[in-house]
Every structure is written in C-alpha cells, then in structure tokens.
Coordinates of C-alpha atoms and ligand atoms in Angstrom, one line a residue:
Chain L
X21 CA 1.3 -26.2 4.6
X22 CA -1.0 -29.2 4.3
X23 CA 1.6 -31.8 3.9
X24 CA 0.6 -33.5 7.1
X25 CA -2.9 -34.1 5.9
X26 CA -1.8 -35.3 2.5
X27 CA 0.5 -37.8 4.0
X28 CA -2.2 -39.2 6.1
X29 CA -4.6 -39.4 3.2
X30 CA -2.1 -41.2 1.0
X31 CA -1.4 -43.7 3.7
X32 CA -4.8 -45.2 3.3
X33 CA -4.3 -46.4 -0.2
X34 CA -1.0 -47.4 -1.9
X35 CA 1.2 -44.3 -2.1
X36 CA 0.2 -42.8 -5.5
X37 CA 3.0 -40.6 -6.7
X38 CA 5.8 -42.2 -4.8
X39 CA 7.1 -45.3 -6.4
X40 CA 6.2 -48.5 -4.5
X41 CA 8.7 -51.3 -4.3
X42 CA 8.2 -54.0 -7.0
X43 CA 8.9 -54.2 -10.7
X44 CA 5.8 -52.5 -11.9
X45 CA 4.3 -49.1 -11.3
X46 CA 0.8 -47.8 -12.1
X47 CA 0.5 -44.3 -13.5
X48 CA -1.5 -42.1 -11.2
X49 CA -2.9 -40.2 -14.1
X50 CA -3.7 -42.7 -16.9
X51 CA -3.5 -46.0 -15.0
X52 CA -0.9 -47.4 -17.4
X53 CA 1.2 -50.2 -15.8
X54 CA 4.8 -49.3 -16.4
X55 CA 7.9 -51.4 -15.9
X56 CA 9.9 -49.7 -13.2
X57 CA 13.2 -49.8 -15.1
X58 CA 11.5 -48.3 -18.1
X59 CA 10.1 -45.5 -15.9
X60 CA 13.5 -44.8 -14.5
X61 CA 14.9 -44.5 -18.0
X62 CA 12.1 -42.1 -18.9
X63 CA 13.1 -39.9 -15.9
X64 CA 9.9 -40.9 -14.1
X65 CA 7.6 -39.5 -16.7
X66 CA 4.7 -41.7 -17.9
X67 CA 5.5 -42.9 -21.4
X68 CA 1.8 -43.0 -22.3
X69 CA 0.4 -39.7 -20.8
X70 CA 3.5 -37.6 -19.9
X71 CA 2.5 -37.5 -16.2
X72 CA 5.5 -36.4 -14.2
X73 CA 5.9 -38.6 -11.1
X74 CA 7.0 -36.9 -7.9
X75 CA 10.7 -37.7 -7.4
X76 CA 13.2 -37.2 -4.7
X77 CA 16.2 -34.8 -4.5
X78 CA 18.5 -37.7 -5.3
X79 CA 16.8 -38.4 -8.6
X80 CA 16.8 -34.7 -9.6
X81 CA 20.5 -34.5 -8.8
X82 CA 21.0 -37.5 -11.2
X83 CA 18.8 -35.9 -13.9
X84 CA 20.3 -32.4 -13.7
X85 CA 24.0 -32.7 -13.0
X86 CA 27.0 -34.1 -14.8
X87 CA 27.9 -37.5 -13.4
X88 CA 29.4 -37.4 -9.9
X89 CA 29.7 -33.7 -10.1
X90 CA 27.4 -32.9 -7.2
X91 CA 29.3 -32.2 -4.0
X92 CA 27.1 -31.6 -1.0
X93 CA 27.7 -28.7 1.3
X94 CA 26.3 -27.9 4.8
X95 CA 25.2 -31.6 5.0
X96 CA 25.2 -31.7 8.8
X97 CA 22.8 -28.9 9.6
X98 CA 20.0 -30.4 11.8
X99 CA 16.9 -29.1 13.3
X100 CA 16.6 -28.0 16.9
X101 CA 13.1 -27.7 18.4
X102 CA 13.5 -24.3 20.1
X103 CA 9.7 -23.9 20.5
X104 CA 9.4 -27.2 22.3
X105 CA 6.5 -27.8 19.9
X106 CA 4.1 -30.6 20.5
X107 CA 0.8 -31.6 18.9
X108 CA -0.1 -35.3 19.1
X109 CA 3.6 -36.0 19.7
X110 CA 6.7 -33.8 20.1
X111 CA 7.9 -32.2 16.9
X112 CA 11.4 -33.4 17.6
X113 CA 10.3 -37.0 17.6
X114 CA 8.5 -36.6 14.3
X115 CA 11.6 -35.0 12.9
X116 CA 13.9 -37.8 14.1
X117 CA 11.5 -40.4 12.8
X118 CA 11.6 -38.7 9.4
X119 CA 15.4 -38.6 9.5
X120 CA 15.4 -42.3 10.2
X121 CA 12.8 -43.1 7.5
X122 CA 14.3 -41.0 4.7
X123 CA 18.0 -41.1 5.5
X124 CA 18.0 -37.4 5.0
X125 CA 18.6 -34.7 7.6
X126 CA 16.3 -32.1 6.2
X127 CA 14.0 -31.2 3.3
X128 CA 16.7 -29.6 1.1
X129 CA 20.0 -30.8 -0.2
X130 CA 22.5 -28.1 -1.2
X131 CA 25.8 -28.3 -3.0
X132 CA 28.1 -27.4 -5.8
X133 CA 27.7 -29.2 -9.2
X134 CA 28.3 -29.1 -12.9
X135 CA 25.5 -28.8 -15.4
X136 CA 26.8 -29.5 -18.9
X137 CA 30.1 -28.3 -17.7
X138 CA 28.8 -25.1 -16.1
X139 CA 29.7 -24.7 -12.5
X140 CA 26.6 -24.0 -10.4
X141 CA 25.5 -23.9 -6.8
X142 CA 22.2 -25.9 -6.3
X143 CA 19.6 -26.3 -3.6
X144 CA 17.2 -29.2 -4.3
X145 CA 14.2 -29.5 -2.1
X146 CA 12.6 -32.9 -1.3
X147 CA 8.9 -33.3 -0.7
X148 CA 9.3 -36.7 1.0
X149 CA 10.9 -35.0 4.0
X150 CA 7.9 -33.5 5.9
X151 CA 6.3 -32.3 2.7
X152 CA 9.3 -30.3 1.7
X153 CA 8.3 -27.8 4.4
X154 CA 10.6 -24.9 5.1
X155 CA 11.8 -24.5 8.7
X156 CA 15.0 -23.0 10.1
X157 CA 17.4 -25.5 8.6
X158 CA 15.9 -25.4 5.1
X159 CA 16.0 -21.6 5.2
X160 CA 19.6 -21.6 6.5
X161 CA 20.8 -24.1 4.0
X162 CA 19.2 -22.2 1.1
X163 CA 20.6 -18.9 2.5
X164 CA 24.1 -20.5 2.7
X165 CA 23.8 -21.9 -0.9
X166 CA 23.0 -18.3 -2.1
X167 CA 26.0 -17.0 -0.2
X168 CA 28.1 -19.8 -1.8
X169 CA 27.0 -18.8 -5.3
X170 CA 28.0 -15.3 -4.5
X171 CA 31.4 -16.4 -3.1
X172 CA 32.1 -18.6 -6.1
X173 CA 30.5 -16.2 -8.6
X174 CA 28.6 -19.0 -10.2
X175 CA 24.9 -19.3 -11.1
X176 CA 22.4 -20.5 -8.5
X177 CA 19.7 -23.1 -9.1
X178 CA 16.9 -23.7 -6.6
X179 CA 14.5 -26.5 -7.2
X180 CA 11.4 -26.2 -5.1
X181 CA 9.1 -29.0 -4.0
X182 CA 7.4 -27.8 -0.9
X183 CA 4.1 -27.4 0.8
X184 CA 5.3 -24.1 2.4
X185 CA 6.6 -23.0 5.7
X186 CA 6.8 -25.5 8.6
X187 CA 4.3 -24.8 11.3
X188 CA 6.2 -26.6 14.0
X189 CA 8.8 -23.8 14.1
X190 CA 6.3 -21.0 14.1
X191 CA 7.7 -17.6 13.5
X192 CA 11.2 -19.0 12.9
X193 CA 9.9 -20.7 9.8
X194 CA 8.3 -17.5 8.6
X195 CA 11.5 -15.5 9.0
X196 CA 13.3 -17.9 6.6
X197 CA 11.3 -16.3 3.9
X198 CA 12.7 -12.9 4.8
X199 CA 16.2 -14.4 5.2
X200 CA 16.4 -16.2 1.9
X201 CA 14.8 -13.3 0.0
X202 CA 17.3 -10.8 1.5
X203 CA 20.2 -13.1 0.4
X204 CA 18.8 -13.3 -3.1
X205 CA 18.5 -9.5 -3.2
X206 CA 22.2 -9.3 -2.5
X207 CA 23.0 -12.0 -5.1
X208 CA 21.0 -10.0 -7.6
X209 CA 22.9 -6.8 -6.9
X210 CA 26.0 -8.8 -7.7
X211 CA 24.5 -9.9 -11.0
X212 CA 24.8 -13.6 -10.4
X213 CA 22.1 -15.5 -12.3
X214 CA 19.4 -17.3 -10.3
X215 CA 17.3 -20.0 -12.0
X216 CA 14.2 -21.1 -10.0
X217 CA 12.7 -24.5 -10.9
X218 CA 9.2 -25.3 -9.6
X219 CA 8.0 -28.8 -9.3
X220 CA 4.8 -30.3 -7.9
X221 CA 3.9 -28.8 -5.5
X222 CA 5.3 -25.4 -4.8
X223 CA 3.0 -23.5 -2.4
X224 CA 2.8 -21.2 0.6
X225 CA 5.9 -19.5 2.0
X226 CA 8.2 -21.2 -0.4
X227 CA 6.4 -19.7 -3.4
X228 CA 6.1 -16.4 -1.6
X229 CA 9.9 -16.1 -1.2
X230 CA 12.7 -17.7 -3.2
X231 CA 10.6 -19.7 -5.6
X232 CA 9.2 -16.6 -7.2
X233 CA 12.4 -14.6 -7.2
X234 CA 14.3 -16.2 -10.0
X235 CA 15.8 -14.3 -12.9
X236 CA 14.3 -17.2 -14.8
X237 CA 11.4 -19.2 -13.4
X238 CA 10.6 -22.5 -15.0
X239 CA 8.2 -25.2 -13.9
X240 CA 7.5 -28.8 -14.7
X241 CA 4.2 -29.4 -16.5
X242 CA 1.0 -29.6 -14.4
X243 CA 2.7 -28.7 -11.1
X244 CA 0.6 -27.1 -8.3
X245 CA 2.0 -23.6 -7.9
X246 CA 0.4 -21.0 -5.6
X247 CA 0.3 -19.1 -2.4
X248 CA -2.8 -20.4 -0.6
X249 CA -3.7 -24.1 -0.9
X250 CA -6.7 -24.9 -3.1
X251 CA -8.6 -26.3 -0.1
X252 CA -8.2 -23.1 1.9
X253 CA -9.3 -21.0 -1.1
X254 CA -12.3 -23.2 -1.7
X255 CA -13.3 -22.9 1.9
X256 CA -12.8 -19.2 2.0
X257 CA -14.7 -18.2 -1.1
X258 CA -17.3 -21.0 -0.9
X259 CA -17.2 -22.0 -4.5
X260 CA -15.5 -24.5 -6.7
X261 CA -12.2 -23.7 -8.3
X262 CA -11.9 -23.5 -12.1
X263 CA -10.3 -26.5 -13.8
X264 CA -6.5 -26.2 -14.0
X265 CA -6.5 -23.6 -11.3
X266 CA -2.9 -23.0 -9.9
X267 CA -1.4 -25.5 -12.3
X268 CA 1.8 -24.6 -14.2
X269 CA -0.2 -23.8 -17.4
X270 CA -2.5 -21.4 -15.4
X271 CA 0.5 -19.7 -13.7
X272 CA 2.3 -19.3 -17.1
X273 CA -0.9 -17.9 -18.6
X274 CA -1.1 -15.3 -15.8
X275 CA 2.4 -14.2 -16.3
X276 CA 4.3 -15.6 -13.4
X277 CA 6.4 -18.3 -15.1
X278 CA 8.9 -17.9 -17.9
X279 CA 8.4 -21.4 -19.3
X280 CA 7.1 -24.8 -18.7
X281 CA 9.7 -27.5 -19.3
X282 CA 9.2 -31.2 -19.7
X283 CA 11.5 -33.2 -17.5
X284 CA 13.2 -34.8 -20.5
X285 CA 14.3 -31.3 -21.6
X286 CA 15.0 -29.9 -18.2
X287 CA 18.8 -30.2 -18.2
X288 CA 19.2 -29.2 -21.8
X289 CA 17.1 -26.1 -21.4
X290 CA 18.8 -25.0 -18.2
X291 CA 22.2 -25.5 -19.9
X292 CA 21.0 -23.2 -22.7
X293 CA 20.1 -20.5 -20.2
X294 CA 23.4 -20.9 -18.4
X295 CA 25.2 -20.7 -21.8
X296 CA 23.3 -17.5 -22.6
X297 CA 24.3 -15.8 -19.3
X298 CA 27.9 -16.9 -19.5
X299 CA 28.2 -15.6 -23.1
X300 CA 30.2 -12.4 -23.5
X301 CA 29.2 -10.1 -26.3
X302 CA 31.9 -8.8 -28.7
X303 CA 32.9 -5.2 -28.1
Chain M
X214 CA -12.9 -13.6 12.2
X215 CA -14.5 -12.0 15.2
X216 CA -18.1 -11.0 15.0
X217 CA -18.9 -7.4 15.6
X218 CA -21.1 -6.2 18.5
X219 CA -21.8 -2.9 20.0
X220 CA -20.2 -3.7 23.3
X221 CA -17.9 -6.7 23.1
X222 CA -16.5 -8.3 26.2
X223 CA -14.2 -11.2 26.2
X224 CA -14.8 -14.0 28.6
X225 CA -11.8 -13.2 30.8
X226 CA -12.6 -9.5 30.8
X227 CA -16.0 -10.1 32.3
X228 CA -15.2 -9.9 36.1
X229 CA -13.4 -6.6 35.4
X230 CA -16.2 -5.2 33.3
X231 CA -18.8 -6.3 35.8
X232 CA -16.9 -4.6 38.7
X233 CA -16.5 -1.4 36.6
X234 CA -20.2 -1.3 35.8
X235 CA -20.9 -1.8 39.5
X236 CA -18.7 1.2 40.4
X237 CA -20.4 3.3 37.7
X238 CA -23.8 2.4 39.1
X239 CA -22.7 3.3 42.6
X240 CA -21.5 6.7 41.4
X241 CA -24.8 7.3 39.8
X242 CA -26.6 6.2 42.9
X243 CA -24.5 8.4 45.1
X244 CA -25.2 11.4 43.0
X245 CA -28.9 10.8 42.8
X246 CA -29.4 9.9 46.5
X247 CA -26.9 12.4 47.9
X248 CA -25.4 9.5 50.0
X249 CA -21.7 9.6 50.9
X250 CA -20.4 6.4 49.2
X251 CA -16.9 7.6 48.3
X252 CA -15.1 5.2 50.7
X253 CA -16.9 2.2 49.3
X254 CA -16.3 3.3 45.7
X255 CA -12.6 3.8 46.4
X256 CA -12.4 0.4 47.9
X257 CA -14.1 -1.2 44.9
X258 CA -11.8 0.8 42.5
X259 CA -8.8 -0.5 44.3
X260 CA -10.2 -4.0 44.0
X261 CA -10.8 -3.5 40.2
X262 CA -7.3 -2.3 39.7
X263 CA -6.0 -5.3 41.5
X264 CA -8.2 -7.6 39.5
X265 CA -7.0 -6.1 36.3
X266 CA -3.4 -6.5 37.3
X267 CA -4.0 -10.1 38.3
X268 CA -5.9 -11.1 35.1
X269 CA -3.6 -9.3 32.7
X270 CA -0.4 -10.5 34.3
X271 CA -1.5 -14.1 33.7
X272 CA -3.0 -14.1 30.2
X273 CA -2.6 -17.3 28.2
X274 CA -1.4 -17.1 24.7
X275 CA -4.9 -17.7 23.4
X276 CA -6.3 -14.9 25.5
X277 CA -3.7 -12.6 24.0
X278 CA -4.8 -13.7 20.5
X279 CA -8.3 -12.8 21.5
X280 CA -7.2 -9.4 22.7
X281 CA -5.3 -8.9 19.4
X282 CA -8.6 -9.6 17.6
X283 CA -10.8 -7.5 20.0
X284 CA -13.4 -5.8 17.7
X285 CA -12.8 -2.6 19.6
X286 CA -9.1 -2.8 19.2
X287 CA -7.5 0.3 17.6
X288 CA -6.6 -0.3 13.9
X289 CA -4.1 1.5 11.7
X290 CA -6.2 4.5 11.0
X291 CA -6.9 5.0 14.7
X292 CA -3.2 5.1 15.3
X293 CA -2.4 7.3 12.3
X294 CA -5.0 9.9 13.2
X295 CA -3.6 10.1 16.7
X296 CA 0.1 9.9 16.0
X297 CA 0.5 12.0 12.9
X298 CA 0.1 15.7 12.4
X299 CA -0.3 15.2 8.7
X300 CA -1.5 12.2 6.7
X301 CA -2.3 12.3 3.0
X302 CA -3.5 8.9 1.8
X303 CA -2.2 7.8 -1.6
X304 CA -4.2 5.2 -3.5
X305 CA -3.6 2.4 -5.9
X306 CA -0.7 0.3 -7.2
X307 CA -0.8 1.9 -10.7
X308 CA -1.1 -1.6 -12.1
X309 CA -4.5 -3.0 -11.2
X310 CA -6.5 -1.5 -8.3
X311 CA -6.6 0.2 -5.0
X312 CA -6.5 -2.3 -2.2
X313 CA -8.6 -1.1 0.7
X314 CA -7.0 -3.6 3.1
X315 CA -3.9 -1.5 3.0
X316 CA -3.8 2.3 3.7
X317 CA -0.7 4.1 2.8
X318 CA 0.4 7.7 2.4
X319 CA 2.6 10.7 3.2
X320 CA 2.8 11.3 6.9
X321 CA 4.4 13.6 9.5
X322 CA 5.4 12.2 12.8
X323 CA 6.8 14.9 15.0
X324 CA 10.0 16.1 13.3
X325 CA 9.9 13.3 10.7
X326 CA 8.2 13.2 7.3
X327 CA 7.7 9.5 6.6
X328 CA 5.9 7.0 4.3
X329 CA 3.4 5.2 6.4
X330 CA 1.8 1.9 5.4
X331 CA -0.8 0.0 7.4
X332 CA -3.1 -2.9 7.1
X333 CA -6.6 -1.8 7.9
X334 CA -9.5 -3.8 9.3
X335 CA -13.1 -2.5 9.5
X336 CA -15.1 -1.7 12.7
X337 CA -18.3 -3.3 11.6
X338 CA -19.6 -5.6 8.9
X339 CA -20.0 -2.9 6.3
X340 CA -16.5 -1.5 6.9
X341 CA -15.1 -5.0 7.0
X342 CA -16.5 -5.9 3.6
X343 CA -14.9 -2.7 2.3
X344 CA -11.6 -3.5 3.9
X345 CA -11.8 -7.2 3.1
X346 CA -11.3 -7.9 6.8
X347 CA -7.8 -6.5 6.5
X348 CA -6.7 -9.3 4.1
X349 CA -4.7 -7.7 1.2
X350 CA -4.6 -8.8 -2.4
X351 CA -1.4 -8.6 -4.5
X352 CA -2.3 -5.0 -5.5
X353 CA -2.1 -4.1 -1.8
X354 CA 1.5 -5.3 -1.5
X355 CA 2.3 -3.6 -4.8
X356 CA 0.8 -0.4 -3.6
X357 CA 2.9 -0.7 -0.5
X358 CA 6.0 -1.2 -2.6
X359 CA 5.1 1.7 -4.9
X360 CA 5.1 3.9 -1.8
X361 CA 8.3 2.4 -0.5
X362 CA 10.0 3.3 -3.9
X363 CA 8.7 6.8 -3.4
X364 CA 10.3 6.8 0.1
X365 CA 13.7 5.8 -1.5
X366 CA 13.4 8.5 -4.2
X367 CA 12.7 11.2 -1.7
X368 CA 14.7 9.8 1.2
X369 CA 11.9 9.2 3.7
X370 CA 11.9 6.6 6.4
X371 CA 9.2 3.9 6.1
X372 CA 6.9 2.8 9.0
X373 CA 4.5 -0.1 8.6
X374 CA 1.7 -1.1 10.9
X375 CA 0.9 -4.8 10.7
X376 CA -2.6 -6.1 11.4
X377 CA -3.9 -8.8 9.2
X378 CA -5.5 -12.2 9.5
X379 CA -3.6 -13.1 6.4
X380 CA -3.1 -12.3 2.7
X381 CA -6.4 -13.1 1.0
X382 CA -6.8 -16.6 -0.3
X383 CA -8.9 -16.2 -3.4
X384 CA -9.0 -16.8 -7.1
X385 CA -8.1 -13.3 -8.2
X386 CA -5.4 -13.1 -5.6
X387 CA -3.8 -16.2 -7.1
X388 CA -4.3 -15.1 -10.7
X389 CA -2.6 -11.8 -9.9
X390 CA 0.4 -13.4 -8.1
X391 CA -0.1 -13.2 -4.4
X392 CA 3.1 -15.2 -3.9
X393 CA 5.1 -13.0 -6.3
X394 CA 3.8 -9.8 -4.7
X395 CA 4.9 -10.9 -1.2
X396 CA 8.2 -12.4 -2.4
X397 CA 9.1 -9.2 -4.2
X398 CA 8.4 -7.1 -1.2
X399 CA 10.7 -9.3 1.0
X400 CA 13.4 -9.1 -1.7
X401 CA 13.2 -5.3 -2.0
X402 CA 12.5 -4.3 1.6
X403 CA 15.7 -6.2 2.6
X404 CA 17.8 -3.8 0.7
X405 CA 15.8 -0.6 0.8
X406 CA 18.3 2.3 1.5
X407 CA 16.0 4.1 4.0
X408 CA 15.1 3.2 7.6
X409 CA 12.2 0.8 8.0
X410 CA 10.3 0.2 11.2
X411 CA 7.6 -2.5 11.4
X412 CA 5.1 -2.4 14.2
X413 CA 2.7 -5.4 14.8
X414 CA -0.4 -3.7 16.3
X415 CA -2.8 -6.7 16.2
X416 CA -2.6 -9.8 14.1
X417 CA 0.5 -10.8 12.3
X418 CA -0.6 -13.8 10.2
X419 CA 2.0 -15.4 8.0
X420 CA 3.3 -14.1 4.7
X421 CA 0.4 -11.6 4.7
X422 CA 2.0 -9.8 7.6
X423 CA 5.6 -10.3 6.5
X424 CA 4.8 -8.8 3.1
X425 CA 5.2 -5.4 4.8
X426 CA 7.2 -6.7 7.7
X427 CA 10.9 -6.6 6.8
X428 CA 12.8 -3.8 8.4
X429 CA 15.5 -2.4 10.7
X430 CA 13.3 -2.6 13.8
X431 CA 10.4 -4.9 14.5
X432 CA 8.2 -3.8 17.4
X433 CA 5.2 -5.4 18.7
X434 CA 2.4 -4.2 21.0
X435 CA 1.9 -6.3 24.1
X436 CA -1.2 -8.1 23.1
X437 CA -0.5 -8.8 19.4
X438 CA 0.3 -12.1 17.9
X439 CA 2.6 -13.0 15.0
X440 CA 3.3 -16.4 13.5
X441 CA 3.7 -18.5 10.4
X442 CA 0.0 -19.4 10.3
X443 CA -3.1 -18.5 12.4
X444 CA -3.7 -20.7 15.4
X445 CA -6.9 -21.9 13.7
X446 CA -5.1 -22.8 10.5
X447 CA -2.4 -24.7 12.4
X448 CA -5.0 -26.5 14.5
X449 CA -7.0 -27.4 11.4
X450 CA -4.0 -29.1 9.9
X451 CA -2.1 -30.6 12.8
X452 CA -5.1 -31.3 15.2
X453 CA -7.4 -31.7 12.2
X454 CA -9.9 -29.4 14.0
X455 CA -9.8 -25.6 14.2
X456 CA -11.3 -25.7 17.6
X457 CA -7.9 -26.7 19.0
X458 CA -6.6 -23.2 18.2
X459 CA -5.8 -22.4 21.8
X460 CA -3.4 -25.4 21.9
X461 CA -1.9 -24.3 18.6
X462 CA -1.4 -20.8 19.9
X463 CA 0.5 -22.3 22.9
X464 CA 2.5 -24.6 20.7
X465 CA 3.6 -22.1 18.1
X466 CA 4.5 -19.4 20.8
X467 CA 2.8 -16.6 19.1
X468 CA 2.9 -13.7 21.6
X469 CA 5.2 -10.7 21.9
X470 CA 7.1 -12.0 24.9
X471 CA 7.7 -15.3 23.0
X472 CA 9.0 -13.4 19.9
X473 CA 11.3 -11.2 22.1
X474 CA 12.7 -14.4 23.6
X475 CA 13.2 -15.9 20.2
X476 CA 15.1 -12.8 19.1
X477 CA 12.6 -12.0 16.3
X478 CA 11.3 -8.7 17.6
X479 CA 13.3 -5.8 19.1
X480 CA 10.9 -4.4 21.6
X481 CA 7.5 -5.0 23.2
X482 CA 5.4 -1.9 23.3
X483 CA 3.3 -1.7 26.4
X484 CA -0.5 -1.4 26.0
X485 CA -2.8 0.4 28.4
X486 CA -4.0 -1.8 31.2
X487 CA -6.6 -4.2 29.9
X488 CA -5.5 -3.8 26.3
X489 CA -5.2 -1.2 23.6
X490 CA -8.9 -1.1 23.2
X491 CA -9.4 0.4 26.7
X492 CA -7.6 3.7 25.8
X493 CA -6.9 4.6 22.2
X494 CA -5.1 7.9 23.0
X495 CA -2.7 6.3 25.4
X496 CA -2.1 3.3 23.1
X497 CA -1.3 5.5 20.2
X498 CA 0.9 7.7 22.2
X499 CA 3.1 4.8 23.5
X500 CA 3.4 3.4 19.9
X501 CA 4.3 6.9 18.6
X502 CA 7.0 7.3 21.3
X503 CA 8.5 3.9 20.5
X504 CA 8.6 4.6 16.7
X505 CA 10.2 8.0 17.4
X506 CA 12.9 6.6 19.6
X507 CA 14.0 4.1 17.0
X508 CA 13.6 6.6 14.1
X509 CA 15.9 9.0 15.9
X510 CA 18.5 6.2 16.1
X511 CA 18.1 4.9 12.6
X512 CA 18.3 8.2 10.7
X513 CA 21.8 8.6 12.0
X514 CA 23.0 5.4 10.3
X515 CA 24.3 5.7 6.7
X516 CA 22.2 3.7 4.2
X517 CA 24.9 1.2 3.4
X518 CA 25.5 0.3 7.0
X519 CA 21.7 0.2 7.6
X520 CA 21.3 -2.4 4.8
X521 CA 24.3 -4.4 6.2
X522 CA 22.8 -4.4 9.7
X523 CA 19.4 -5.4 8.3
X524 CA 20.9 -8.3 6.4
X525 CA 22.8 -9.4 9.6
X526 CA 19.5 -9.2 11.6
X527 CA 17.6 -11.6 9.3
X528 CA 20.6 -13.8 8.7
X529 CA 20.6 -14.8 12.4
X530 CA 17.0 -15.7 12.6
X531 CA 16.2 -19.4 13.2
X532 CA 17.5 -22.3 15.1
X533 CA 19.8 -25.1 14.0
X534 CA 22.8 -27.2 15.0
X535 CA 25.7 -28.7 13.0
Ligands
ZN197 ZN1 0.2 -42.0 -17.5

C-alpha cells in the first residue's frame, strides 16, 4: 500500500532497483558495477552477490515462457474512476500519466503461453505501474485469467509484484480480493493446478488473496512478503523489527512458502512442477 | 483508536446533548418547584427532535466514521445478547490460540440455529487490551473458519458481525501468516454451501474486515464505514499526514450510502436517531429483523444455486472499461 511513498523517496536519488539508461548499472546490494548487457544475460541477477533486481512484466515473460509463445488476453481493460477520487490531483490524471509513462494499461499483464511446451495461462504483475497496486482492472484481469485457465483446463501461473490493494478505488479494490479468491476456489474444485510466484515485494491485499492461495507457492530470494508493511508494524508495536523479517527466507521458515527459487532456475523448476501435475500414473 | 471516557460526546453531537441536558434540568426543576413547565419542555423537545433530524441528515463522511468509532457504540456482544435467545461461545482455533478479538459460537436467532461470528472491541482500556482493540490475529480468522466448517457439517447458516480497525499488524501476526489466514477465508467462504450474511456494525477496515466478510448478503448499519484502508492510513500515505483523514474519508467514499450506490452492499440498516449508541435495544432489534428477513430468503435457496449466486455477486464488483 505504500508504493506512492516509495516512488517519491526513490525519485530523490537515482532509481535504485530500476535500471537506469546507460551501459553500466550499479548493484543496489553490493555496489558492483555491472555491464548492462551482462546483467541482462544474467536475468537481472547480480553476478557478484546474487541480488535479484526488480524487473518488469515484459522481462518476466521473456524469462519464463517459450519464445513468442505469450499471447496477451484482455489487453484493453482500462480503469474508470468511479469514486471520482482526488488527493493532490485526480486519480484519473495520475492513472493516465502512468499509462503514458509505462506504455502499459494496468499493473498486470495476462495471457496464454507455453512454458517448456506446457500450455499455461499466466498473470504477471508489474510493480512499475503504480506499485503493482490492485484495483478493479487488476482484479478483473486476474479473475478472467483464472476463468481462462478453467476454460482451457490448463495450469495457472500468477506472478505477484505488488504493494497491495489500490487506495484510489476504495472498497472496489478490496472486493477484488474476494473476487479473485472466489474464482480460485472454483478453479481448485476443478483440480486445475495453480502456481503462485512471489517477487519483491508482495504485500497487503495481494498477499491476503491470490498470492497465498497457490497449490504451490514459490518466491524469489529475499523478496519482501507479508500482510502489513514493515513501517506500519514498526509504528504499531513501537519496536525494531528482527533482521530478515518478512523476507522470503523468513516466510519459508514460518511455513508459508513451498520453496525459494533463484531466478536462474525459475523456469526450469516451474517446468518440473508442471511435468509432475501433467503426469498420469499407471493403473 | 478512540480514547475512552465515561461520557463521550462528539463535536457535532454537542448542540443536541446540550439541549437534552437542558430539558432534563427543566424537568427536575419543574418537579422540585411544582411549577407548570410542560409547554416549555414540549417546545424544547420539539426543537431537539428537529435539531437531531437536521444534524443527522447532513452528516459528512468523516462524521459517520466518528459515529462508527463512538466509544459507546454497541459492539458484537451487545448485539448478540439482545438478538439471540441462546449463545454458547466456542473458543480457539485448535491450532495456536484463542483470539479474543473475535467471538464466535452457537446461536439461536428466532427460528434459526446459526453459527455467529463477530469482531469484538472493548468498552474501556482494560477490555480493549484484552480484545486487542478488535484487531484479530491469524488465529482469529482460523477460529472463524473452524466454526464455519462446523456450520457446513451441521448445515447451519453463518452470520458475521464486522467491526474492526484492521487485522493486527504485528510480528506474531506476520509469523503466523496473517495474509494466508485471510486469503484462505476468502477462498473458502466464497464456496461455503450454507447461507452467509455479513453485517458491518461499526468499522470495516480492509482485509481485516473482509476476512469474515464474504457472503450472500452484505448489510451495513447506517453509520458504519467500510473501505480498503482506514481514512488515517490512506491520508498518511497519499497526503503524507494522517490528520487529512477527513479528506481521505470523503475521497474513498467509505459510508453505507456510498457502498449501496457502488453496489457492494445489499442493504443499509437504519440506526436509532443519533446513532446506534443512543439506543442499544432498538439498534439490535433492527439489525435482528434485517438478518431474519434475509435468512428466511436464503434458506430456501439450494446450496449449489446459493454458491453460484455468490460467485456472480462478487464477479460483478469493480469498475472498468474495455
Ligand atoms: Zn550485487
């Protein structure tokens, strides 16, 4: 939920996790100067310290799916500001500016694809679009992706990268949690596999709905995963948070992840899981 | 969180309360002095009634939020004790603990035996510490789910009373999977094969409220609020200052009339004039009648159809164009 604040903070310095233009990139974690082409080849993982750079939906699509296999669906859904929401400026202006800046229409891209020849339906969230926040369109696109997986009877992948529900759509955002979870419940009744992939960050209403409902839940290393944001928790309890709190390793340790997967192995490990579910036992 | 006082009067309630006190004084004086003041008293009572109508007909969203948080507002147990002829509280999630921020149990509501689940705040500091200010931990949501499974097993409708400033943001809550607990409840409640009625009776803050808030009918008492985040939380992020909460409440459209217009809730339950805290018995009776009306409809619907309709209901929520 605090994507707005974060954006403002990062504006002061050079954007840290997003890759600046130019040939060289500095690792946010270890300070290593990395040749951009090299970083791209390494799937945006620091060759020195394994830090996973935050990447966009476009890059995840390239990393996860067989070449040119991703076919976008429901690409034209766009936001309507039915609350007439306004803070320092109207929400709809902020939204349109983001559309212009990112070239995307919302914080999730959905489609059909192949992953090591397995047909899948995928929803890939994108943090760069208003902090990956979930409003009506994100909820609706995810819901339709779930329905598509049910219709095609193919496994569903959702990759989360989200600060949570979008405040500017008030109660409508909240209800997207109920909507997507309801659709997932129907998918589960039909025994269609759902693999949930958590990246940095996955918090708030996104975590408290589809992100935590996978048959298999995997996360990239060191991703922030939780319900409440660390700042809110710190403020509420009035004490410092333990090191590593709400990071992938912590969440795994407490039993809410199946596995942590390095980005280099992401595709291969998911393919293995898809193979497993597709396999028919002799009888 | 609102601070507790013996007699708590909101700023906009003051003219009414002052007038009411005046009337009470006059009555006392009339009694003691033997003077005939009945005409004057009647005149003032009429004025008070008019004033109440005026003030409560024009409440801002923020004023409604304040009413929803009124320290004397009836809480779940106040409703339960007045609505139900029988209530046996069941404790614990059978996994970790008994969360005092959620009360739940076996209840009888007129002709129905139901599972009743409610978020519970405290009336004073001591009670509030015990109830964690109505902010559940994961074990609260899991207790609620345990009782809902009981409802399925024995074919009982579920009624939930929602009144929370949010799911608790703490270390233990995160360690024990607050997000998973809420997510699982949404997932399961969407397909529960028994009628579910959700009533927002005070505060409906975010996932903490929704965690027991998926059902066939969503009802809301007149001065409750329900949104994706508290007005203060929204203001702290977007205005960078929690004191802008009144503007955030306006912007997010958090009131019952807003939610009816947005097609999120099914019905607004009228509160006694001046708010539910002015008359517990009446408030509880109106809520009870509303629940009964919907229960009588819902029990006639076969489970499969009920689940289909519930899915349809939530599928439609939201706004987009293509
Ligand atoms: Zn590095």
